[in-house]
Amino acid sequence: MDWMAWTWPTAIFFICIACTLITFTFLAIKFPETPRRGVLGMETTRGDRLFITLLGSAFINLVWLGIVGANQPFALIVCLVYAAAVFRWV
Amino acid sequence: MNKTVNQKAWFLVLPVLILVAFSAVIPLMTVVNYSVQDTFGQNQFFWAGLEWFEEMLDSDRMWAALGRQLMFSGIILAIEVPLGIFVALNMPKSGFWSSFCLVLMSLPLLIPWNVVGTIWQIFGRVDIGLLGYTLDALGISYNYTQDTFAAWATIVVMDVWHWTSLVALLAFAGLKSIPDAYYQAAKIDQANRWAVFRFIELPKMAGVLMIAILLRFMDSFMIYTEPFVVTGGGPGNATTLLSIDLVKMALGQFDLGPAAAFSLMYFLVILLISFVFYTVMTTIDAKEG
């Protein structure tokens, strides 16, 4: 854990990201899909939607930290809602 | 109904992914690690949680640097893109002078950043620089080390000098790819110069122009060396752009934690803007079909 100054929270964070990426790679191979056009008017695949979700979640967390400044875990609930919305409508 | 996309070819980029992992992904993970810890050197780290992010979000210094950065990128894009198109439109299309212009245009692009900075730093000096001396002799007060406007004008003009060529060359490539038939059709329709530009040249250049804008935006948003060499971020903090501020924080003050939090937010902003640009670009391409 000393290597690269790892800590458990960051390690768990990256393990989650890695697992998500692996899952989506697996899904992409197992269940090929057609890109679709959502509310943003652009073609997206599952991978694109995952990217939008992750990037958006980072900003949601930052905004929560900047405006609310407490109870950070609740920001994750907002992120989940956002993720569901992205996967449903984008 | 669209065909399903086969994404398996992506596995072919795995070797690159491994290289990128070592050159970018793992260092980025280190930055994430630093951003949640505090260190006083000697490889000793103390858990700080989200403290640095909170501090950075409340920091006027960062917001001011971001404001200056956006202003800088906005100004240079507003100048370089129209100017580059204008230059490309007026370049000879073929023959000796065309090649001559191309070589001439590429010259600024070949000069290393710190050399460009040094050139302009000397060029603008009132005592020995041609530009500074001339302006001074004309009675125009110009001193980029003391006057904010002069400092800004210098770094903006320097960037325009250095990078307009890139936009011009890309726009020129776009223009060259337009078949003559389009111009002939325009002539038959008696289209005027503006209509030819608006309905033939501009749409045909849209793809390369988006690439030019994206490249220039990214580059200018991350610019460090040139303004650092010319103004060192001064006078005061007037030209302290994001990366200059970041280096001051990380290396000057050795505040690795706050600097890491700062760079992560910087990275996210760049990622977001690049993604938006890329999406717009591919959507335009898809529409043109």
mmCIF file with all atom_site columns, C-alpha atoms in Angstrom, chain B residues 72-200:
data_model
loop_
_atom_site.group_PDB
_atom_site.id
_atom_site.type_symbol
_atom_site.label_atom_id
_atom_site.label_alt_id
_atom_site.label_comp_id
_atom_site.label_asym_id
_atom_site.label_entity_id
_atom_site.label_seq_id
_atom_site.pdbx_PDB_ins_code
_atom_site.Cartn_x
_atom_site.Cartn_y
_atom_site.Cartn_z
_atom_site.occupancy
_atom_site.B_iso_or_equiv
_atom_site.pdbx_formal_charge
_atom_site.auth_seq_id
_atom_site.auth_comp_id
_atom_site.auth_asym_id
_atom_site.auth_atom_id
_atom_site.pdbx_PDB_model_num
ATOM 1   C CA . PHE B 1 72  ? -7.075  33.938 -22.609 1.00 0.00 ? 72  PHE B CA 1
ATOM 2   C CA . SER B 1 73  ? -8.416  30.925 -24.512 1.00 0.00 ? 73  SER B CA 1
ATOM 3   C CA . GLY B 1 74  ? -11.462 32.892 -25.627 1.00 0.00 ? 74  GLY B CA 1
ATOM 4   C CA . ILE B 1 75  ? -9.415  35.811 -26.926 1.00 0.00 ? 75  ILE B CA 1
ATOM 5   C CA . ILE B 1 76  ? -6.890  33.737 -28.835 1.00 0.00 ? 76  ILE B CA 1
ATOM 6   C CA . LEU B 1 77  ? -9.598  31.551 -30.412 1.00 0.00 ? 77  LEU B CA 1
ATOM 7   C CA . ALA B 1 78  ? -11.558 34.640 -31.446 1.00 0.00 ? 78  ALA B CA 1
ATOM 8   C CA . ILE B 1 79  ? -8.463  35.993 -33.168 1.00 0.00 ? 79  ILE B CA 1
ATOM 9   C CA . GLU B 1 80  ? -6.702  32.909 -34.494 1.00 0.00 ? 80  GLU B CA 1
ATOM 10  C CA . VAL B 1 81  ? -9.624  31.114 -36.112 1.00 0.00 ? 81  VAL B CA 1
ATOM 11  C CA . PRO B 1 82  ? -10.933 33.970 -38.324 1.00 0.00 ? 82  PRO B CA 1
ATOM 12  C CA . LEU B 1 83  ? -7.380  35.122 -39.030 1.00 0.00 ? 83  LEU B CA 1
ATOM 13  C CA . GLY B 1 84  ? -6.275  31.594 -39.940 1.00 0.00 ? 84  GLY B CA 1
ATOM 14  C CA . ILE B 1 85  ? -9.224  31.189 -42.323 1.00 0.00 ? 85  ILE B CA 1
ATOM 15  C CA . PHE B 1 86  ? -8.502  34.580 -43.849 1.00 0.00 ? 86  PHE B CA 1
ATOM 16  C CA . VAL B 1 87  ? -4.848  33.667 -44.406 1.00 0.00 ? 87  VAL B CA 1
ATOM 17  C CA . ALA B 1 88  ? -5.773  30.277 -45.898 1.00 0.00 ? 88  ALA B CA 1
ATOM 18  C CA . LEU B 1 89  ? -8.261  31.882 -48.296 1.00 0.00 ? 89  LEU B CA 1
ATOM 19  C CA . ASN B 1 90  ? -5.617  34.267 -49.538 1.00 0.00 ? 90  ASN B CA 1
ATOM 20  C CA . MET B 1 91  ? -2.805  31.768 -49.954 1.00 0.00 ? 91  MET B CA 1
ATOM 21  C CA . PRO B 1 92  ? -1.806  30.784 -53.505 1.00 0.00 ? 92  PRO B CA 1
ATOM 22  C CA . LYS B 1 93  ? -3.490  27.482 -54.283 1.00 0.00 ? 93  LYS B CA 1
ATOM 23  C CA . SER B 1 94  ? -0.685  25.888 -56.293 1.00 0.00 ? 94  SER B CA 1
ATOM 24  C CA . GLY B 1 95  ? 2.777   26.393 -57.704 1.00 0.00 ? 95  GLY B CA 1
ATOM 25  C CA . PHE B 1 96  ? 6.004   27.663 -56.188 1.00 0.00 ? 96  PHE B CA 1
ATOM 26  C CA . TRP B 1 97  ? 4.440   30.402 -54.061 1.00 0.00 ? 97  TRP B CA 1
ATOM 27  C CA . SER B 1 98  ? 2.020   27.941 -52.524 1.00 0.00 ? 98  SER B CA 1
ATOM 28  C CA . SER B 1 99  ? 4.868   25.738 -51.272 1.00 0.00 ? 99  SER B CA 1
ATOM 29  C CA . PHE B 1 100 ? 6.798   28.830 -50.239 1.00 0.00 ? 100 PHE B CA 1
ATOM 30  C CA . CYS B 1 101 ? 3.865   30.083 -48.161 1.00 0.00 ? 101 CYS B CA 1
ATOM 31  C CA . LEU B 1 102 ? 3.392   26.654 -46.584 1.00 0.00 ? 102 LEU B CA 1
ATOM 32  C CA . VAL B 1 103 ? 7.024   26.510 -45.475 1.00 0.00 ? 103 VAL B CA 1
ATOM 33  C CA . LEU B 1 104 ? 6.906   30.078 -44.238 1.00 0.00 ? 104 LEU B CA 1
ATOM 34  C CA . MET B 1 105 ? 3.713   29.396 -42.304 1.00 0.00 ? 105 MET B CA 1
ATOM 35  C CA . SER B 1 106 ? 5.140   26.289 -40.672 1.00 0.00 ? 106 SER B CA 1
ATOM 36  C CA . LEU B 1 107 ? 8.204   28.069 -39.324 1.00 0.00 ? 107 LEU B CA 1
ATOM 37  C CA . PRO B 1 108 ? 6.617   29.461 -36.136 1.00 0.00 ? 108 PRO B CA 1
ATOM 38  C CA . LEU B 1 109 ? 5.205   26.009 -35.394 1.00 0.00 ? 109 LEU B CA 1
ATOM 39  C CA . LEU B 1 110 ? 8.687   24.517 -35.341 1.00 0.00 ? 110 LEU B CA 1
ATOM 40  C CA . ILE B 1 111 ? 10.030  26.850 -32.670 1.00 0.00 ? 111 ILE B CA 1
ATOM 41  C CA . PRO B 1 112 ? 10.067  25.415 -29.147 1.00 0.00 ? 112 PRO B CA 1
ATOM 42  C CA . TRP B 1 113 ? 7.785   27.105 -26.630 1.00 0.00 ? 113 TRP B CA 1
ATOM 43  C CA . ASN B 1 114 ? 10.488  28.494 -24.388 1.00 0.00 ? 114 ASN B CA 1
ATOM 44  C CA . VAL B 1 115 ? 12.305  29.966 -27.391 1.00 0.00 ? 115 VAL B CA 1
ATOM 45  C CA . VAL B 1 116 ? 9.086   31.667 -28.512 1.00 0.00 ? 116 VAL B CA 1
ATOM 46  C CA . GLY B 1 117 ? 8.756   33.036 -25.000 1.00 0.00 ? 117 GLY B CA 1
ATOM 47  C CA . THR B 1 118 ? 12.334  34.305 -25.025 1.00 0.00 ? 118 THR B CA 1
ATOM 48  C CA . ILE B 1 119 ? 11.938  35.865 -28.469 1.00 0.00 ? 119 ILE B CA 1
ATOM 49  C CA . TRP B 1 120 ? 8.924   37.860 -27.333 1.00 0.00 ? 120 TRP B CA 1
ATOM 50  C CA . GLN B 1 121 ? 10.408  38.642 -23.968 1.00 0.00 ? 121 GLN B CA 1
ATOM 51  C CA . ILE B 1 122 ? 13.319  40.361 -25.693 1.00 0.00 ? 122 ILE B CA 1
ATOM 52  C CA . PHE B 1 123 ? 11.241  41.726 -28.588 1.00 0.00 ? 123 PHE B CA 1
ATOM 53  C CA . GLY B 1 124 ? 8.971   43.535 -26.133 1.00 0.00 ? 124 GLY B CA 1
ATOM 54  C CA . ARG B 1 125 ? 11.670  45.034 -23.918 1.00 0.00 ? 125 ARG B CA 1
ATOM 55  C CA . VAL B 1 126 ? 11.690  48.806 -23.928 1.00 0.00 ? 126 VAL B CA 1
ATOM 56  C CA . ASP B 1 127 ? 15.485  49.106 -23.671 1.00 0.00 ? 127 ASP B CA 1
ATOM 57  C CA . ILE B 1 128 ? 16.707  46.628 -26.287 1.00 0.00 ? 128 ILE B CA 1
ATOM 58  C CA . GLY B 1 129 ? 13.633  45.045 -27.929 1.00 0.00 ? 129 GLY B CA 1
ATOM 59  C CA . LEU B 1 130 ? 12.527  46.214 -31.344 1.00 0.00 ? 130 LEU B CA 1
ATOM 60  C CA . LEU B 1 131 ? 8.809   46.213 -30.501 1.00 0.00 ? 131 LEU B CA 1
ATOM 61  C CA . GLY B 1 132 ? 9.152   47.766 -27.059 1.00 0.00 ? 132 GLY B CA 1
ATOM 62  C CA . TYR B 1 133 ? 11.639  50.372 -28.222 1.00 0.00 ? 133 TYR B CA 1
ATOM 63  C CA . THR B 1 134 ? 9.541   51.342 -31.260 1.00 0.00 ? 134 THR B CA 1
ATOM 64  C CA . LEU B 1 135 ? 6.335   51.676 -29.255 1.00 0.00 ? 135 LEU B CA 1
ATOM 65  C CA . ASP B 1 136 ? 8.175   53.715 -26.660 1.00 0.00 ? 136 ASP B CA 1
ATOM 66  C CA . ALA B 1 137 ? 9.680   55.964 -29.335 1.00 0.00 ? 137 ALA B CA 1
ATOM 67  C CA . LEU B 1 138 ? 6.183   56.510 -30.753 1.00 0.00 ? 138 LEU B CA 1
ATOM 68  C CA . GLY B 1 139 ? 5.132   57.753 -27.354 1.00 0.00 ? 139 GLY B CA 1
ATOM 69  C CA . ILE B 1 140 ? 2.933   54.757 -26.535 1.00 0.00 ? 140 ILE B CA 1
ATOM 70  C CA . SER B 1 141 ? 3.418   53.660 -22.966 1.00 0.00 ? 141 SER B CA 1
ATOM 71  C CA . TYR B 1 142 ? 4.221   49.968 -23.129 1.00 0.00 ? 142 TYR B CA 1
ATOM 72  C CA . ASN B 1 143 ? 5.832   47.934 -20.416 1.00 0.00 ? 143 ASN B CA 1
ATOM 73  C CA . TYR B 1 144 ? 4.760   44.341 -20.075 1.00 0.00 ? 144 TYR B CA 1
ATOM 74  C CA . THR B 1 145 ? 6.427   43.916 -16.708 1.00 0.00 ? 145 THR B CA 1
ATOM 75  C CA . GLN B 1 146 ? 4.374   46.665 -15.066 1.00 0.00 ? 146 GLN B CA 1
ATOM 76  C CA . ASP B 1 147 ? 1.256   47.219 -17.095 1.00 0.00 ? 147 ASP B CA 1
ATOM 77  C CA . THR B 1 148 ? -1.459  44.550 -17.065 1.00 0.00 ? 148 THR B CA 1
ATOM 78  C CA . PHE B 1 149 ? -2.843  45.460 -20.464 1.00 0.00 ? 149 PHE B CA 1
ATOM 79  C CA . ALA B 1 150 ? 0.592   45.429 -22.066 1.00 0.00 ? 150 ALA B CA 1
ATOM 80  C CA . ALA B 1 151 ? 1.356   42.037 -20.504 1.00 0.00 ? 151 ALA B CA 1
ATOM 81  C CA . TRP B 1 152 ? -1.910  40.600 -21.822 1.00 0.00 ? 152 TRP B CA 1
ATOM 82  C CA . ALA B 1 153 ? -1.436  42.128 -25.247 1.00 0.00 ? 153 ALA B CA 1
ATOM 83  C CA . THR B 1 154 ? 2.049   40.644 -25.418 1.00 0.00 ? 154 THR B CA 1
ATOM 84  C CA . ILE B 1 155 ? 1.065   37.084 -24.534 1.00 0.00 ? 155 ILE B CA 1
ATOM 85  C CA . VAL B 1 156 ? -1.991  37.207 -26.797 1.00 0.00 ? 156 VAL B CA 1
ATOM 86  C CA . VAL B 1 157 ? -0.028  38.544 -29.770 1.00 0.00 ? 157 VAL B CA 1
ATOM 87  C CA . MET B 1 158 ? 2.698   35.995 -29.061 1.00 0.00 ? 158 MET B CA 1
ATOM 88  C CA . ASP B 1 159 ? 0.226   33.138 -29.124 1.00 0.00 ? 159 ASP B CA 1
ATOM 89  C CA . VAL B 1 160 ? -1.386  34.476 -32.290 1.00 0.00 ? 160 VAL B CA 1
ATOM 90  C CA . TRP B 1 161 ? 2.057   34.712 -33.889 1.00 0.00 ? 161 TRP B CA 1
ATOM 91  C CA . HIS B 1 162 ? 2.936   31.196 -32.816 1.00 0.00 ? 162 HIS B CA 1
ATOM 92  C CA . TRP B 1 163 ? -0.260  29.319 -33.606 1.00 0.00 ? 163 TRP B CA 1
ATOM 93  C CA . THR B 1 164 ? -2.326  31.089 -36.261 1.00 0.00 ? 164 THR B CA 1
ATOM 94  C CA . SER B 1 165 ? -0.284  29.121 -38.795 1.00 0.00 ? 165 SER B CA 1
ATOM 95  C CA . LEU B 1 166 ? -1.731  25.891 -37.477 1.00 0.00 ? 166 LEU B CA 1
ATOM 96  C CA . VAL B 1 167 ? -5.291  27.068 -38.086 1.00 0.00 ? 167 VAL B CA 1
ATOM 97  C CA . ALA B 1 168 ? -4.267  28.464 -41.479 1.00 0.00 ? 168 ALA B CA 1
ATOM 98  C CA . LEU B 1 169 ? -2.589  25.216 -42.557 1.00 0.00 ? 169 LEU B CA 1
ATOM 99  C CA . LEU B 1 170 ? -5.548  23.103 -41.472 1.00 0.00 ? 170 LEU B CA 1
ATOM 100 C CA . ALA B 1 171 ? -7.996  25.466 -43.167 1.00 0.00 ? 171 ALA B CA 1
ATOM 101 C CA . PHE B 1 172 ? -5.811  25.407 -46.284 1.00 0.00 ? 172 PHE B CA 1
ATOM 102 C CA . ALA B 1 173 ? -5.899  21.598 -46.310 1.00 0.00 ? 173 ALA B CA 1
ATOM 103 C CA . GLY B 1 174 ? -9.678  21.787 -46.047 1.00 0.00 ? 174 GLY B CA 1
ATOM 104 C CA . LEU B 1 175 ? -9.872  24.253 -48.938 1.00 0.00 ? 175 LEU B CA 1
ATOM 105 C CA . LYS B 1 176 ? -7.596  22.158 -51.150 1.00 0.00 ? 176 LYS B CA 1
ATOM 106 C CA . SER B 1 177 ? -9.886  19.166 -50.768 1.00 0.00 ? 177 SER B CA 1
ATOM 107 C CA . ILE B 1 178 ? -12.842 20.972 -52.401 1.00 0.00 ? 178 ILE B CA 1
ATOM 108 C CA . PRO B 1 179 ? -13.278 19.717 -55.979 1.00 0.00 ? 179 PRO B CA 1
ATOM 109 C CA . ASP B 1 180 ? -13.336 22.359 -58.726 1.00 0.00 ? 180 ASP B CA 1
ATOM 110 C CA . ALA B 1 181 ? -16.840 21.284 -59.713 1.00 0.00 ? 181 ALA B CA 1
ATOM 111 C CA . TYR B 1 182 ? -18.256 23.094 -56.675 1.00 0.00 ? 182 TYR B CA 1
ATOM 112 C CA . TYR B 1 183 ? -16.692 26.382 -57.738 1.00 0.00 ? 183 TYR B CA 1
ATOM 113 C CA . GLN B 1 184 ? -17.847 25.864 -61.325 1.00 0.00 ? 184 GLN B CA 1
ATOM 114 C CA . ALA B 1 185 ? -21.390 25.241 -60.116 1.00 0.00 ? 185 ALA B CA 1
ATOM 115 C CA . ALA B 1 186 ? -21.183 28.387 -58.006 1.00 0.00 ? 186 ALA B CA 1
ATOM 116 C CA . LYS B 1 187 ? -20.028 30.344 -61.046 1.00 0.00 ? 187 LYS B CA 1
ATOM 117 C CA . ILE B 1 188 ? -22.957 29.076 -63.115 1.00 0.00 ? 188 ILE B CA 1
ATOM 118 C CA . ASP B 1 189 ? -25.283 30.193 -60.323 1.00 0.00 ? 189 ASP B CA 1
ATOM 119 C CA . GLN B 1 190 ? -23.491 33.550 -60.288 1.00 0.00 ? 190 GLN B CA 1
ATOM 120 C CA . ALA B 1 191 ? -22.796 33.178 -56.579 1.00 0.00 ? 191 ALA B CA 1
ATOM 121 C CA . ASN B 1 192 ? -20.883 36.078 -55.090 1.00 0.00 ? 192 ASN B CA 1
ATOM 122 C CA . ARG B 1 193 ? -17.669 35.660 -53.078 1.00 0.00 ? 193 ARG B CA 1
ATOM 123 C CA . TRP B 1 194 ? -19.490 35.635 -49.755 1.00 0.00 ? 194 TRP B CA 1
ATOM 124 C CA . ALA B 1 195 ? -21.958 32.975 -50.902 1.00 0.00 ? 195 ALA B CA 1
ATOM 125 C CA . VAL B 1 196 ? -19.090 30.800 -52.136 1.00 0.00 ? 196 VAL B CA 1
ATOM 126 C CA . PHE B 1 197 ? -17.430 31.120 -48.751 1.00 0.00 ? 197 PHE B CA 1
ATOM 127 C CA . ARG B 1 198 ? -20.622 30.638 -46.758 1.00 0.00 ? 198 ARG B CA 1
ATOM 128 C CA . PHE B 1 199 ? -22.107 27.705 -48.678 1.00 0.00 ? 199 PHE B CA 1
ATOM 129 C CA . ILE B 1 200 ? -19.102 25.911 -50.156 1.00 0.00 ? 200 ILE B CA 1
#
